[in-house]
XYZ file of C-alpha atoms in Angstrom:
772
model
C -27.467 -60.675 -32.369
C -27.875 -56.878 -32.796
C -25.013 -54.895 -31.345
C -22.523 -57.766 -31.795
C -20.364 -55.909 -34.328
C -18.943 -53.516 -31.714
C -18.814 -55.928 -28.796
C -17.602 -59.144 -30.422
C -14.250 -58.346 -31.879
C -14.797 -55.904 -34.746
C -11.457 -54.333 -35.615
C -12.926 -50.834 -35.651
C -13.964 -51.248 -31.995
C -10.375 -51.828 -30.844
C -9.150 -48.645 -29.083
C -5.537 -49.732 -29.578
C -5.784 -49.084 -33.308
C -5.326 -45.560 -34.766
C -8.644 -43.748 -34.791
C -8.560 -42.865 -38.500
C -8.010 -46.528 -39.335
C -10.918 -47.569 -37.132
C -13.217 -45.010 -38.742
C -12.260 -46.171 -42.237
C -12.923 -49.807 -41.314
C -16.288 -48.946 -39.800
C -17.315 -46.769 -42.751
C -16.547 -49.610 -45.156
C -18.857 -51.885 -43.150
C -21.868 -49.532 -43.184
C -24.898 -49.472 -45.423
C -26.224 -46.185 -46.782
C -29.036 -46.272 -44.221
C -26.562 -46.807 -41.390
C -24.394 -43.960 -42.606
C -27.260 -41.492 -42.821
C -28.540 -42.568 -39.406
C -25.313 -41.181 -37.927
C -26.120 -37.756 -39.392
C -29.411 -37.140 -37.592
C -30.779 -36.516 -34.141
C -34.056 -37.619 -32.620
C -36.016 -35.426 -30.221
C -38.193 -37.522 -27.960
C -40.738 -36.088 -25.574
C -42.071 -33.303 -27.796
C -45.520 -33.162 -29.355
C -47.384 -30.733 -31.656
C -49.331 -29.202 -28.774
C -46.276 -28.123 -26.780
C -45.262 -24.485 -26.421
C -42.373 -24.081 -28.824
C -38.806 -23.899 -27.531
C -37.396 -23.895 -31.072
C -38.614 -21.990 -34.152
C -41.287 -23.891 -36.150
C -41.075 -26.796 -33.706
C -44.738 -27.678 -34.116
C -44.663 -27.271 -37.886
C -42.007 -29.966 -38.105
C -43.359 -32.196 -35.319
C -44.037 -35.032 -37.734
C -44.989 -38.530 -36.683
C -41.895 -40.704 -36.367
C -41.725 -44.489 -36.689
C -41.585 -46.687 -33.611
C -38.319 -46.311 -31.689
C -37.098 -49.816 -32.535
C -37.726 -49.275 -36.240
C -36.410 -45.705 -36.267
C -33.106 -46.596 -34.604
C -32.521 -49.978 -36.222
C -29.783 -48.546 -38.487
C -28.338 -46.599 -35.541
C -28.553 -42.960 -34.459
C -26.239 -39.960 -34.452
C -27.648 -37.752 -31.689
C -30.147 -37.764 -28.827
C -31.722 -34.332 -28.432
C -32.170 -32.765 -24.998
C -33.081 -35.671 -22.755
C -32.731 -33.309 -19.781
C -33.772 -30.056 -21.443
C -37.224 -30.888 -22.770
C -39.253 -31.291 -19.562
C -38.643 -31.107 -15.797
C -36.971 -34.400 -15.008
C -35.225 -35.327 -11.786
C -31.497 -35.610 -12.570
C -31.279 -39.220 -11.385
C -34.385 -40.189 -13.348
C -33.032 -38.406 -16.430
C -29.642 -40.086 -16.159
C -31.263 -43.492 -15.834
C -33.563 -42.805 -18.780
C -30.595 -41.727 -20.904
C -28.633 -44.840 -19.952
C -31.574 -47.094 -20.771
C -32.165 -45.323 -24.081
C -28.530 -45.818 -25.041
C -28.677 -49.461 -23.991
C -31.725 -50.097 -26.183
C -30.121 -48.235 -29.084
C -26.964 -50.328 -28.881
C -28.825 -53.607 -28.509
C -31.290 -52.800 -31.274
C -28.826 -51.883 -34.031
C -26.446 -54.077 -36.020
C -23.359 -51.999 -35.318
C -24.180 -51.111 -31.713
C -22.888 -47.533 -31.831
C -24.188 -45.275 -29.022
C -25.612 -41.842 -29.836
C -24.093 -38.558 -28.769
C -26.332 -36.748 -26.301
C -26.483 -32.957 -26.574
C -27.999 -30.249 -24.382
C -28.200 -26.472 -24.209
C -25.841 -24.856 -21.702
C -25.783 -21.120 -22.386
C -26.291 -19.839 -18.823
C -25.737 -23.185 -17.187
C -26.820 -26.729 -17.972
C -30.392 -26.231 -19.221
C -31.839 -28.887 -16.965
C -34.240 -28.854 -14.040
C -32.481 -28.197 -10.713
C -29.227 -27.080 -12.385
C -27.325 -23.909 -11.430
C -28.482 -20.845 -13.377
C -25.560 -18.540 -14.094
C -25.789 -14.974 -15.415
C -26.550 -14.658 -19.103
C -23.674 -14.066 -21.581
C -24.185 -10.305 -21.765
C -23.423 -10.311 -18.042
C -20.257 -12.346 -18.715
C -19.205 -9.546 -21.039
C -19.724 -6.996 -18.269
C -17.213 -8.851 -16.070
C -14.339 -8.521 -18.579
C -13.103 -11.637 -16.752
C -12.114 -14.568 -19.024
C -10.629 -16.683 -16.223
C -13.839 -16.782 -14.200
C -15.933 -17.496 -17.289
C -13.620 -20.403 -18.085
C -14.081 -21.750 -14.546
C -17.859 -21.445 -14.916
C -17.861 -23.373 -18.191
C -15.690 -26.103 -16.695
C -18.202 -26.476 -13.872
C -21.110 -26.640 -16.310
C -19.233 -29.241 -18.331
C -18.605 -31.433 -15.304
C -22.330 -31.387 -14.502
C -23.129 -32.555 -18.024
C -20.469 -35.267 -18.124
C -21.682 -36.591 -14.770
C -25.001 -37.450 -16.404
C -23.410 -38.784 -19.623
C -24.087 -35.808 -21.900
C -21.471 -35.380 -24.641
C -22.110 -32.059 -26.391
C -23.126 -28.578 -25.281
C -24.746 -26.157 -27.710
C -22.728 -23.153 -26.527
C -21.139 -20.621 -26.560
C -22.809 -17.924 -28.640
C -20.012 -15.874 -30.191
C -22.214 -13.592 -32.274
C -21.207 -9.926 -31.921
C -24.118 -7.691 -30.963
C -24.897 -5.325 -33.849
C -28.424 -4.108 -33.035
C -29.725 -4.210 -29.474
C -33.316 -4.446 -30.683
C -32.567 -8.085 -31.542
C -34.118 -10.295 -28.878
C -31.078 -12.512 -28.622
C -28.813 -9.626 -27.595
C -28.930 -11.132 -24.087
C -27.218 -14.246 -25.499
C -24.308 -12.287 -26.951
C -21.238 -11.374 -24.914
C -21.139 -7.830 -26.246
C -20.582 -5.536 -29.205
C -16.808 -5.788 -29.510
C -15.263 -8.755 -31.377
C -12.170 -8.920 -29.150
C -14.225 -9.017 -25.946
C -16.585 -11.592 -27.445
C -13.716 -13.656 -28.818
C -11.639 -13.683 -25.636
C -14.548 -14.604 -23.343
C -16.031 -16.974 -25.920
C -12.688 -18.773 -26.181
C -12.482 -18.943 -22.382
C -15.943 -20.525 -22.160
C -14.996 -22.960 -24.924
C -11.784 -23.984 -23.150
C -13.666 -24.556 -19.926
C -16.343 -26.713 -21.519
C -13.847 -28.697 -23.581
C -11.605 -29.223 -20.535
C -14.387 -31.259 -18.946
C -14.718 -33.502 -21.993
C -17.809 -31.813 -23.429
C -17.850 -30.923 -27.135
C -18.343 -27.145 -27.309
C -20.479 -25.821 -30.179
C -19.824 -22.328 -31.534
C -22.899 -20.518 -32.767
C -24.317 -19.043 -34.885
C -21.949 -19.233 -37.861
C -22.149 -16.550 -39.105
C -23.755 -13.099 -39.212
C -26.949 -13.983 -37.338
C -26.843 -11.026 -34.930
C -26.673 -8.436 -37.734
C -30.161 -9.044 -39.122
C -32.107 -6.143 -40.603
C -33.981 -4.086 -37.996
C -32.904 -6.473 -35.248
C -35.488 -9.052 -36.308
C -34.902 -12.716 -35.565
C -34.215 -14.856 -38.664
C -34.288 -11.729 -40.845
C -31.823 -11.308 -43.737
C -28.388 -9.861 -43.081
C -27.198 -7.011 -45.280
C -23.497 -6.703 -44.589
C -20.453 -6.081 -46.707
C -17.614 -8.607 -46.802
C -15.238 -6.277 -44.902
C -17.523 -5.864 -41.897
C -18.262 -9.582 -42.009
C -14.553 -10.412 -41.967
C -13.441 -7.835 -39.397
C -16.349 -7.901 -36.922
C -18.339 -11.123 -37.281
C -15.674 -13.758 -37.968
C -12.845 -13.024 -35.455
C -14.652 -14.396 -32.371
C -15.181 -17.707 -34.180
C -11.495 -17.789 -35.120
C -10.513 -17.112 -31.512
C -12.838 -19.735 -30.044
C -11.506 -22.321 -32.507
C -7.808 -21.531 -32.161
C -7.678 -20.508 -28.511
C -10.592 -22.542 -27.178
C -10.391 -25.759 -29.169
C -14.076 -26.028 -30.096
C -14.947 -29.311 -31.773
C -18.299 -28.295 -33.225
C -19.862 -25.347 -35.037
C -23.564 -24.591 -35.581
C -24.666 -22.670 -38.654
C -26.803 -19.532 -38.510
C -30.463 -19.258 -39.509
C -30.258 -15.900 -41.292
C -29.226 -15.514 -44.912
C -26.238 -13.250 -45.561
C -26.541 -11.232 -48.766
C -29.116 -13.763 -49.961
C -27.158 -16.929 -49.149
C -28.232 -19.049 -46.150
C -25.158 -20.306 -44.279
C -26.582 -23.839 -44.235
C -26.282 -23.884 -48.036
C -23.028 -21.956 -48.326
C -19.972 -24.107 -49.140
C -17.777 -21.005 -49.310
C -18.466 -20.390 -45.618
C -18.721 -23.928 -44.230
C -16.101 -25.667 -46.350
C -13.734 -23.232 -48.033
C -13.381 -20.800 -45.106
C -14.082 -22.930 -42.045
C -12.284 -26.107 -43.088
C -9.862 -25.340 -45.905
C -8.660 -21.935 -44.688
C -9.089 -22.216 -40.925
C -8.339 -25.937 -40.702
C -11.408 -26.935 -38.671
C -11.737 -30.720 -38.551
C -14.709 -31.094 -36.214
C -18.437 -31.485 -36.856
C -20.862 -28.856 -38.189
C -24.378 -29.270 -36.820
C -27.524 -27.565 -38.008
C -29.390 -25.146 -35.850
C -32.741 -26.653 -34.984
C -34.706 -27.246 -38.199
C -32.158 -25.114 -40.060
C -31.906 -27.623 -42.903
C -35.689 -27.672 -43.325
C -35.716 -23.872 -43.420
C -33.781 -24.000 -46.700
C -37.061 -25.250 -48.165
C -39.704 -23.543 -46.018
C -38.360 -20.042 -45.313
C -35.351 -19.369 -47.538
C -36.871 -20.834 -50.674
C -33.604 -22.227 -52.021
C -34.756 -25.869 -51.932
C -37.825 -27.512 -53.418
C -38.187 -30.448 -51.024
C -36.764 -31.921 -47.797
C -34.410 -34.086 -49.836
C -33.229 -31.124 -51.902
C -32.662 -29.124 -48.700
C -30.707 -32.005 -47.215
C -28.538 -32.385 -50.305
C -27.724 -28.652 -50.357
C -26.805 -28.590 -46.669
C -24.729 -31.768 -46.771
C -22.809 -30.588 -49.823
C -22.209 -27.199 -48.199
C -20.745 -28.818 -45.092
C -23.554 -29.374 -42.562
C -22.725 -32.790 -41.127
C -25.635 -33.385 -38.731
C -29.318 -32.472 -38.918
C -30.775 -31.350 -35.594
C -32.933 -31.617 -33.602
C -34.663 -34.526 -35.323
C -34.657 -36.353 -38.617
C -36.546 -34.859 -41.560
C -34.240 -34.042 -44.486
C -31.299 -36.388 -43.887
C -33.387 -39.537 -43.535
C -35.445 -41.335 -46.182
C -35.254 -38.472 -48.735
C -31.452 -38.666 -48.711
C -31.460 -42.442 -49.053
C -33.496 -42.041 -52.227
C -31.110 -39.411 -53.610
C -28.066 -41.588 -52.980
C -29.738 -44.676 -54.456
C -30.701 -42.717 -57.570
C -27.217 -41.254 -57.997
C -28.428 -37.660 -57.573
C -26.302 -37.326 -54.425
C -22.814 -38.770 -54.333
C -22.202 -41.247 -51.542
C -18.786 -39.620 -51.152
C -20.513 -36.497 -49.803
C -22.301 -38.663 -47.251
C -19.065 -40.451 -46.354
C -17.324 -37.127 -45.741
C -19.847 -36.155 -43.053
C -20.084 -39.644 -41.547
C -16.304 -39.807 -41.205
C -16.333 -36.591 -39.174
C -19.132 -37.817 -36.929
C -17.521 -41.203 -36.337
C -14.169 -39.623 -35.590
C -15.790 -37.461 -32.936
C -17.619 -40.444 -31.464
C -14.314 -42.273 -31.407
C -12.686 -39.421 -29.502
C -15.461 -39.726 -26.926
C -14.988 -43.480 -26.545
C -18.326 -44.339 -28.123
C -16.763 -46.729 -30.654
C -14.836 -48.738 -28.072
C -15.742 -52.378 -27.541
C -16.029 -51.933 -23.783
C -18.283 -48.860 -23.908
C -21.208 -48.976 -21.486
C -23.510 -46.303 -20.057
C -21.989 -44.584 -17.033
C -23.263 -45.866 -13.671
C -25.979 -43.599 -12.243
C -25.510 -42.599 -8.585
C -28.364 -42.580 -6.097
C -28.286 -38.772 -5.850
C -27.165 -36.033 -8.251
C -26.792 -32.409 -7.144
C -26.849 -30.104 -10.159
C -26.700 -26.947 -8.016
C -23.864 -27.606 -5.561
C -22.573 -24.881 -3.210
C -19.382 -24.388 -5.227
C -21.303 -23.544 -8.394
C -23.738 -21.286 -6.529
C -20.720 -19.442 -5.136
C -19.292 -19.086 -8.635
C -22.663 -17.820 -9.887
C -22.566 -15.216 -7.099
C -19.037 -14.131 -8.057
C -19.960 -13.645 -11.717
C -23.169 -11.829 -10.802
C -21.294 -9.440 -8.496
C -18.605 -8.738 -11.086
C -21.217 -8.092 -13.784
C -23.122 -5.310 -11.998
C -22.422 -1.987 -13.731
C -22.781 1.266 -11.830
C -23.707 3.674 -14.615
C -24.304 6.857 -12.668
C -23.942 7.915 -9.041
C -24.920 11.535 -8.569
C -23.596 13.066 -5.354
C -22.409 9.629 -4.214
C -25.965 8.483 -3.525
C -24.705 4.904 -3.434
C -23.952 2.994 -1.365
C -27.107 3.605 0.643
C -26.289 4.898 4.112
C -28.578 3.159 6.622
C -31.946 4.399 5.342
C -34.794 3.808 7.763
C -37.327 3.159 4.973
C -36.743 1.870 1.447
C -39.442 1.746 -1.204
C -38.911 -1.012 -3.756
C -41.027 -0.410 -6.843
C -41.279 -1.979 -10.260
C -42.290 -5.087 -12.199
C -38.851 -6.721 -11.931
C -38.559 -6.335 -8.164
C -40.495 -9.369 -6.960
C -40.375 -11.875 -9.807
C -37.606 -14.467 -9.735
C -37.931 -15.154 -13.467
C -36.833 -11.612 -14.305
C -33.378 -12.592 -13.059
C -32.967 -15.239 -15.766
C -32.205 -15.352 -19.477
C -34.269 -17.246 -22.012
C -32.011 -20.330 -22.031
C -32.227 -20.805 -18.265
C -34.410 -23.864 -17.673
C -37.076 -22.055 -15.565
C -37.563 -19.521 -18.398
C -36.985 -21.863 -21.324
C -39.128 -24.848 -20.324
C -40.602 -23.967 -16.941
C -43.555 -21.865 -18.191
C -45.031 -25.010 -19.766
C -45.167 -26.563 -16.291
C -46.649 -23.882 -13.995
C -47.261 -26.363 -11.174
C -43.652 -27.545 -11.082
C -41.239 -25.668 -8.758
C -38.404 -23.682 -10.338
C -35.971 -26.351 -9.220
C -33.385 -23.960 -7.753
C -33.597 -21.268 -5.100
C -33.786 -17.859 -6.770
C -34.264 -14.783 -4.628
C -36.019 -11.733 -6.028
C -34.473 -8.279 -5.832
C -37.023 -7.412 -3.140
C -35.961 -10.419 -1.081
C -32.321 -9.547 -1.641
C -32.817 -5.984 -0.391
C -34.720 -7.159 2.685
C -31.926 -9.592 3.507
C -29.249 -6.968 2.898
C -30.974 -4.289 5.046
C -32.476 -6.283 7.949
C -32.912 -3.213 10.168
C -34.648 -1.169 7.473
C -38.377 -1.072 6.764
C -38.848 -2.138 3.153
C -42.192 -1.609 1.409
C -43.012 -2.856 -2.074
C -45.359 -1.881 -4.887
C -45.297 -3.348 -8.401
C -46.517 -0.195 -10.129
C -47.043 -1.887 -13.496
C -46.299 -5.085 -15.345
C -43.249 -5.566 -17.533
C -45.038 -5.322 -20.854
C -48.691 -4.269 -20.692
C -50.277 -0.790 -20.585
C -52.031 -1.075 -17.211
C -51.183 1.838 -14.917
C -53.749 1.051 -12.257
C -50.951 0.363 -9.774
C -49.283 3.719 -10.302
C -50.954 5.558 -7.412
C -49.935 2.887 -4.899
C -46.379 2.965 -6.209
C -46.217 6.735 -5.774
C -47.595 6.462 -2.232
C -45.024 3.839 -1.271
C -42.218 5.926 -2.757
C -43.252 9.130 -0.984
C -43.298 7.396 2.393
C -39.655 6.257 2.008
C -36.196 7.774 2.406
C -35.165 6.334 -0.947
C -36.962 4.560 -3.771
C -35.312 1.687 -5.633
C -37.046 1.342 -9.009
C -36.422 -2.120 -10.469
C -37.301 -2.147 -14.162
C -36.386 -4.076 -17.281
C -37.322 -7.290 -19.060
C -38.941 -10.649 -18.699
C -37.079 -13.104 -20.873
C -38.950 -15.668 -22.926
C -39.052 -17.499 -26.224
C -40.680 -16.698 -29.544
C -42.747 -13.718 -28.440
C -43.430 -14.888 -24.884
C -41.205 -12.223 -23.323
C -39.704 -8.783 -23.904
C -36.218 -10.226 -24.425
C -34.965 -13.561 -25.701
C -35.110 -15.606 -28.881
C -37.864 -14.231 -31.110
C -38.632 -11.386 -28.659
C -37.383 -8.464 -30.723
C -38.093 -4.803 -29.987
C -39.325 -2.009 -32.256
C -37.028 0.433 -30.494
C -34.961 0.740 -27.334
C -37.607 2.326 -25.109
C -38.395 0.545 -21.843
C -41.103 -2.092 -22.435
C -44.758 -1.458 -21.669
C -45.501 1.555 -19.473
C -42.380 1.280 -17.337
C -41.230 4.660 -18.652
C -44.432 6.241 -17.297
C -43.860 4.610 -13.922
C -40.267 5.839 -13.778
C -41.221 9.359 -14.860
C -43.837 9.516 -12.104
C -41.350 8.314 -9.480
C -38.811 10.919 -10.591
C -41.429 13.651 -10.085
C -41.609 12.889 -6.365
C -39.176 14.545 -3.989
C -37.750 11.165 -2.987
C -34.315 10.115 -4.343
C -34.741 7.376 -6.943
C -32.136 4.682 -7.569
C -32.813 3.038 -10.916
C -31.928 -0.655 -11.152
C -32.235 -2.280 -14.557
C -32.565 -6.054 -14.869
C -32.632 -6.533 -18.610
C -31.520 -8.471 -21.663
C -30.523 -5.438 -23.712
C -29.546 -1.811 -23.067
C -32.472 0.620 -23.006
C -32.480 4.344 -23.764
C -31.868 6.307 -20.553
C -31.485 9.868 -21.801
C -34.837 10.968 -20.342
C -34.115 9.675 -16.832
C -31.236 11.822 -15.649
C -33.186 12.633 -12.507
C -32.252 9.321 -10.922
C -29.621 9.815 -8.213
C -27.952 6.563 -9.279
C -28.380 4.012 -12.053
C -27.375 0.356 -11.810
C -27.372 -1.885 -14.905
C -27.538 -5.667 -14.788
C -28.093 -8.204 -17.550
C -30.118 -11.167 -16.245
C -27.700 -11.928 -13.381
C -28.932 -15.457 -12.619
C -29.890 -17.287 -9.452
C -27.525 -15.248 -7.238
C -28.257 -11.939 -8.937
C -30.494 -10.497 -6.224
C -27.769 -10.733 -3.584
C -25.292 -9.178 -6.005
C -27.579 -6.210 -6.702
C -28.395 -5.729 -3.034
C -24.704 -5.935 -2.179
C -23.913 -3.101 -4.583
C -26.723 -0.993 -3.126
C -25.415 -1.499 0.421
C -21.742 -1.165 -0.478
C -20.860 -4.703 0.580
C -19.918 -5.206 -3.075
C -17.802 -2.581 -4.790
C -19.078 -2.568 -8.390
C -16.543 -3.427 -11.086
C -18.696 -4.261 -14.113
C -18.146 -2.454 -17.403
C -20.630 -2.069 -20.233
C -20.202 -4.728 -22.949
C -22.667 -2.704 -25.062
C -23.228 1.017 -25.083
C -26.427 2.410 -23.522
C -28.385 4.617 -25.933
C -29.548 8.122 -25.188
C -32.783 7.958 -27.189
C -34.906 4.933 -28.186
C -33.992 5.194 -31.864
C -30.709 7.026 -31.498
C -28.279 4.270 -32.248
C -29.215 0.682 -32.927
C -25.492 0.275 -33.601
C -22.271 -0.132 -31.656
C -19.322 1.918 -30.473
C -17.272 0.243 -33.196
C -17.886 2.790 -35.940
C -16.014 4.947 -38.387
C -15.964 8.730 -38.052
C -18.966 9.301 -40.316
C -21.168 7.139 -38.072
C -20.601 9.514 -35.161
C -22.074 12.982 -34.693
C -21.634 15.061 -37.839
C -22.885 18.311 -39.332
C -24.463 16.307 -42.148
C -27.281 14.792 -40.083
C -29.731 16.045 -37.490
C -29.807 12.634 -35.801
C -27.653 12.469 -32.671
C -26.018 9.037 -32.202
C -23.995 9.786 -29.059
C -24.823 7.162 -26.417
C -25.902 7.969 -22.872
C -23.164 5.670 -21.536
C -20.328 4.375 -23.738
C -18.922 0.909 -24.248
C -16.569 -0.049 -21.419
C -18.114 2.416 -18.931
C -18.686 1.503 -15.309
C -18.103 3.332 -12.014
C -16.669 2.170 -8.702
C -16.928 3.255 -5.070
C -13.243 4.113 -5.270
C -11.242 6.094 -7.818
C -8.316 5.223 -10.066
C -5.580 7.382 -11.508
C -3.578 6.716 -14.685
C -0.095 8.074 -15.306
C 3.265 7.589 -17.021
C 2.305 6.183 -20.421
C 5.220 4.491 -22.147
C 5.335 3.265 -25.737
C 8.457 1.119 -26.004
C 9.237 1.894 -29.654
C 8.541 4.800 -31.973
C 8.416 2.502 -35.012
C 7.900 -1.202 -35.607
C 7.968 -3.257 -38.815
C 4.748 -4.730 -40.121
C 5.619 -7.995 -38.363
C 6.958 -6.423 -35.157
C 5.553 -5.667 -31.733
C 5.514 -2.842 -29.238
C 4.852 -2.570 -25.515
C 2.335 -0.016 -24.273
C 2.345 0.508 -20.514
C 1.115 2.844 -17.822
C 0.802 3.028 -14.053
C -2.686 2.611 -12.551
C -3.234 3.655 -8.927
C -6.149 3.264 -6.528
C -6.555 6.889 -5.452
C -9.652 6.237 -3.322
C -10.342 4.918 0.146
C -11.422 1.314 -0.427
C -10.253 -1.745 -2.311
C -11.550 -1.843 -5.846
C -11.200 -3.347 -9.293
C -10.440 -1.349 -12.413
C -10.756 -2.752 -15.930
C -7.847 -1.111 -17.743
C -8.680 -0.824 -21.443
C -6.391 -0.326 -24.452
C -7.872 1.088 -27.650
C -6.304 1.697 -31.054
C -7.084 4.201 -33.787
C -5.706 4.200 -37.303
C -6.225 7.839 -38.382
C -5.219 7.426 -42.049
C -5.868 4.060 -43.684
C -6.816 2.738 -47.099
C -10.355 2.039 -45.840
C -12.456 3.824 -43.217
C -11.429 2.496 -39.789
C -13.173 2.699 -36.386
C -12.663 5.809 -34.309
C -11.372 3.421 -31.672
C -11.307 -0.317 -31.229
C -10.594 -2.405 -28.144
C -7.189 -4.101 -28.467
C -6.588 -5.305 -24.904
C -7.860 -5.186 -21.333
C -7.220 -6.545 -17.849
C -9.040 -6.626 -14.509
C -6.863 -5.107 -11.823
C -7.643 -5.270 -8.084
C -5.867 -2.667 -5.958
C -5.860 -1.703 -2.301
C -6.140 2.017 -1.493
C -2.876 3.765 -2.398
C -1.492 0.791 -4.303
C -0.224 1.249 -7.847
C 0.987 -1.141 -10.528
C 2.377 -0.859 -14.023
C 0.177 -2.502 -16.646
C 1.977 -3.541 -19.837
C 0.221 -4.526 -23.064
C 2.355 -6.433 -25.602
C 0.876 -5.414 -28.930
C 1.820 -7.243 -32.125
C 1.461 -5.473 -35.454
C -1.030 -8.171 -36.472
C -3.456 -6.604 -33.977
C -3.645 -3.521 -36.237
C -4.665 -5.589 -39.273
C -7.892 -5.156 -41.207
C -9.482 -6.228 -44.470
C -8.117 -3.990 -47.199
C -9.528 -2.811 -50.507
C -8.608 -6.070 -52.256
C -10.541 -8.102 -49.668
C -7.466 -9.559 -47.951
C -6.425 -8.914 -44.358
C -3.327 -6.696 -44.198
C -1.071 -4.886 -41.778
C -0.682 -1.453 -43.313
C 2.126 1.036 -42.627
C 1.216 4.287 -40.919
C 0.663 5.958 -37.555
C -1.293 4.020 -34.914
C -2.723 5.963 -31.989
C -2.885 4.171 -28.628
C -5.455 5.203 -26.039
C -5.609 3.839 -22.489
C -8.461 4.484 -20.121
C -11.500 3.407 -18.157
C -13.914 3.205 -21.109
C -14.053 3.830 -24.845
C -14.716 7.514 -24.073
C -12.935 7.963 -20.733
C -9.437 8.008 -22.216
C -6.825 8.938 -19.622
C -3.577 8.596 -21.618
C -2.695 8.617 -25.302
C 0.328 8.192 -27.523
C 1.317 6.685 -30.844
C 3.810 4.625 -32.795
C 4.388 4.050 -36.496
C 4.227 0.831 -38.478
C 6.817 0.918 -41.263
C 7.557 -1.172 -44.327
C 5.487 -2.626 -47.129
C 1.921 -3.780 -46.434
C 1.931 -7.373 -45.163
C -0.874 -9.849 -45.768
C -1.845 -11.916 -42.722
C -4.088 -14.927 -42.387
C -5.750 -17.232 -39.904
C -2.403 -17.851 -38.184
C -2.000 -14.194 -37.219
C -1.596 -13.060 -33.607
C -5.099 -12.831 -32.131
C -4.518 -11.563 -28.591
C -2.741 -8.834 -26.647
C -0.973 -10.344 -23.618
C -0.949 -8.242 -20.442
C 1.707 -8.201 -17.709
C 1.482 -6.556 -14.281
C 4.325 -5.134 -12.260
C-alpha cells in the first residue's frame, strides 16, 4: 500500500532515533526519482492567462502531469496554497490538509511536503493582517517590536499548517529607483541586519522556517532596474551587502536562504558555488536549505545565458548549492533524472541536497511515523485584534516628521481641512506589493479586500470629528491627467489647511509605481503629482505634505510646505497613524531608513559613502540630500550632553564604552532614537564619512534624562582591507552621537593600537546598549 513505508515501522520514521541516522536510512531507500522529487515544488492553481505574480510566470506555466502521476515519487514543496487566490482560511486549511493526505497516500514513502508562503508584510493570504512594509520597519529603529510582529505572523502560518515563510528581505537599499526599495529595511547594513535578524528570530520562534533573501547583491542592480546586472567590487559586496545575511543567520537562526536573480560581475548567484557553498556553508557554517527564487534556475538558461537547456541549468544550480527549485518543477525533474542516469551528473550532488531537505523535514516532524495533518478548526481569524493593535503600533512608530515650519503640526482645531491627492482616498495606497490585496487582489476585482483598511481621508475624518473635511483627488498617481486640478485648488482655497497626500501605488511587474518590477527613471514624484503640489503651494493656504510611498522622492522643490510627513506603505492601520500624527495624538518618532534626495537625479545612492562621493569642487553635481539618513523630528525636543569615552586607546581585540546623557527638554513625552556613528579618518582604503554603529529607542517624560552607554568592540571598526580580508586596523576612530547622520550633537575619539588583526565570521556583530 502506498505510504506504508513511513507508517508501518520504517526505521527512518522513528523519532527516537538520531535525525542524521534517520536521514541516512531514508536516503539509502530512495530511488533517483524519489530523491529529485524532494527537490522541487509544485504550484497549483495558476494558469497561463493569470496576471503574473512572479517574473516570467506565464512563460514557464507548462502543462504538468496529473497530480497522482506527478506526486507518485513524492514532493518537496507545495507553493502558496493560501497566496495564489482569495481563499477562506478554513477552506484553505482543509484543502492543504487534503492535499497532504493524498500526497502521503499516493507515494511509496509517504513523506509530506513542506508548504511555503510569502510573509513580507504579513502572511500573504486573504483576510490576514497587513503590517507596514519593511521600509517602514526600518523607520521604527525598533527590533523588539519587529520581532514580536514576525512571531505573530509565524503563529498565523503555523495555525494553518504552513512550514516556511519566504522572508525577510535583507537586501541593503543601494538605489531608490529600484522598485523593490519598499521591500528593503533601509540603506544601512547594521540597521538592516539588526531588524532582519529580529524578524528572523520572531518567525523561527513560532516554528516557521525563515528564508533570507535575496542572496546576494540584488538591490545594487545597474540603474535601479529589476533583474539587471550588478556591477560591484568585492569590498563593497563584503562590507555592505553581506553583513545583514551574516547577522540574520547568526543572530536570527534562519534555516533557509533564497538566491538572488541578478548576476554579480557576470556570475548569477544560482550558479555560483563560491557564494552558495564556499562562503555560505564552508565559511559561515550554514547547514540549512537554499531555495531558488521563483524560476531562478530556469533563468540560468533563458535570461543569463549560462545554460543551454533546463537540465543544464538544473545541474549548474544543484552543483552550486541550490537545493530546491521553486515555485514548480521544470529543471530538477525529468531532465535531471536523465543526467544522473547518463552519469553526466553525480548522484552524490543530488544526495547532498536531498540530505539537507530531509533533515529539515525531520526537524519539522514530517518524517515521523505518527505525522498527520493538523486538525482544522471551524473558524480561523487571520486578523485578530492583537495583531491589528501591533500593526497600529508599528505604523505609528514608522511615521517620520521631516519638516515642521513654525510648528505647523500638530494641527490646532482647524474648522476646515482640505484633503487633496491621489493617495488620500484609496486603501490600496497604504499597502506594499506583497500585501495580499495588492499582490493578488487586483486579479479579483469583485472580491472584497478581506481586511478593514481605512484611507487617509477616512482617518482624518475620524480624527477630527468636529472639523469640516472636504476632498478632491486632483490627479491620479501615475497618469498625466490634470483635469481635476481646478477642483483641487478650489477645495484647498476654501480650507484653513490643506493636507496633500501624494506618493505611490504599489504593484507587481509594471502594474504600479513601486514594487517588484516597478522601477523608476528618476526620483521625481510619479505622474503629474508634482504639478498638483506646485499648484497647491501657490495658494495662500498652508499645505501639509503627506507622502505615502515605497521609496523616497526628491523634495527640494517643495520647501513651501509648512510641514512634511513621510510614511512608507504603513499597512492596514496606517491611516489612523498618519491622522494621529497630524492631530498630535501620536508624537512622531520615526527616523529615515533612507535619505530623501534634494533633486530627482541628485543621488541614487546612500549616506554610506566615502568623502569623494560627497560634495566636492571636482563636480558640478550636488549630492547633498534634502533630509539625511536617520532624520526625524518630534513634538518635543531632546538635549545631548556629557560625552564619555571610557578609554583613550584599546587593542585591536578590545572594547570601549561610549556614553552620553540624553534629556527630554520639551513639554511632552517623546521618543528619541539615539544614534552612534563612527568615522575612520585615515585608513588603508577609503572609508565612509560616517557609518551607523549602534542605536536605541529611548522614551522620556518631560525633564527626564538618562545616560545611554554603547559598548563598542574593536571588531565593529573592521572592514575589508587591500588584500581582500576583513581586518581591524590600528588608528584613530572618531565617535559621533546624535539625532541623525548629519545632526551630530557630541563627538570624541579613541585610538586602536597594535598590529592589524584579521577577523572572520565569528567577529562581534552588534553594539550592545545600556540605559541608566
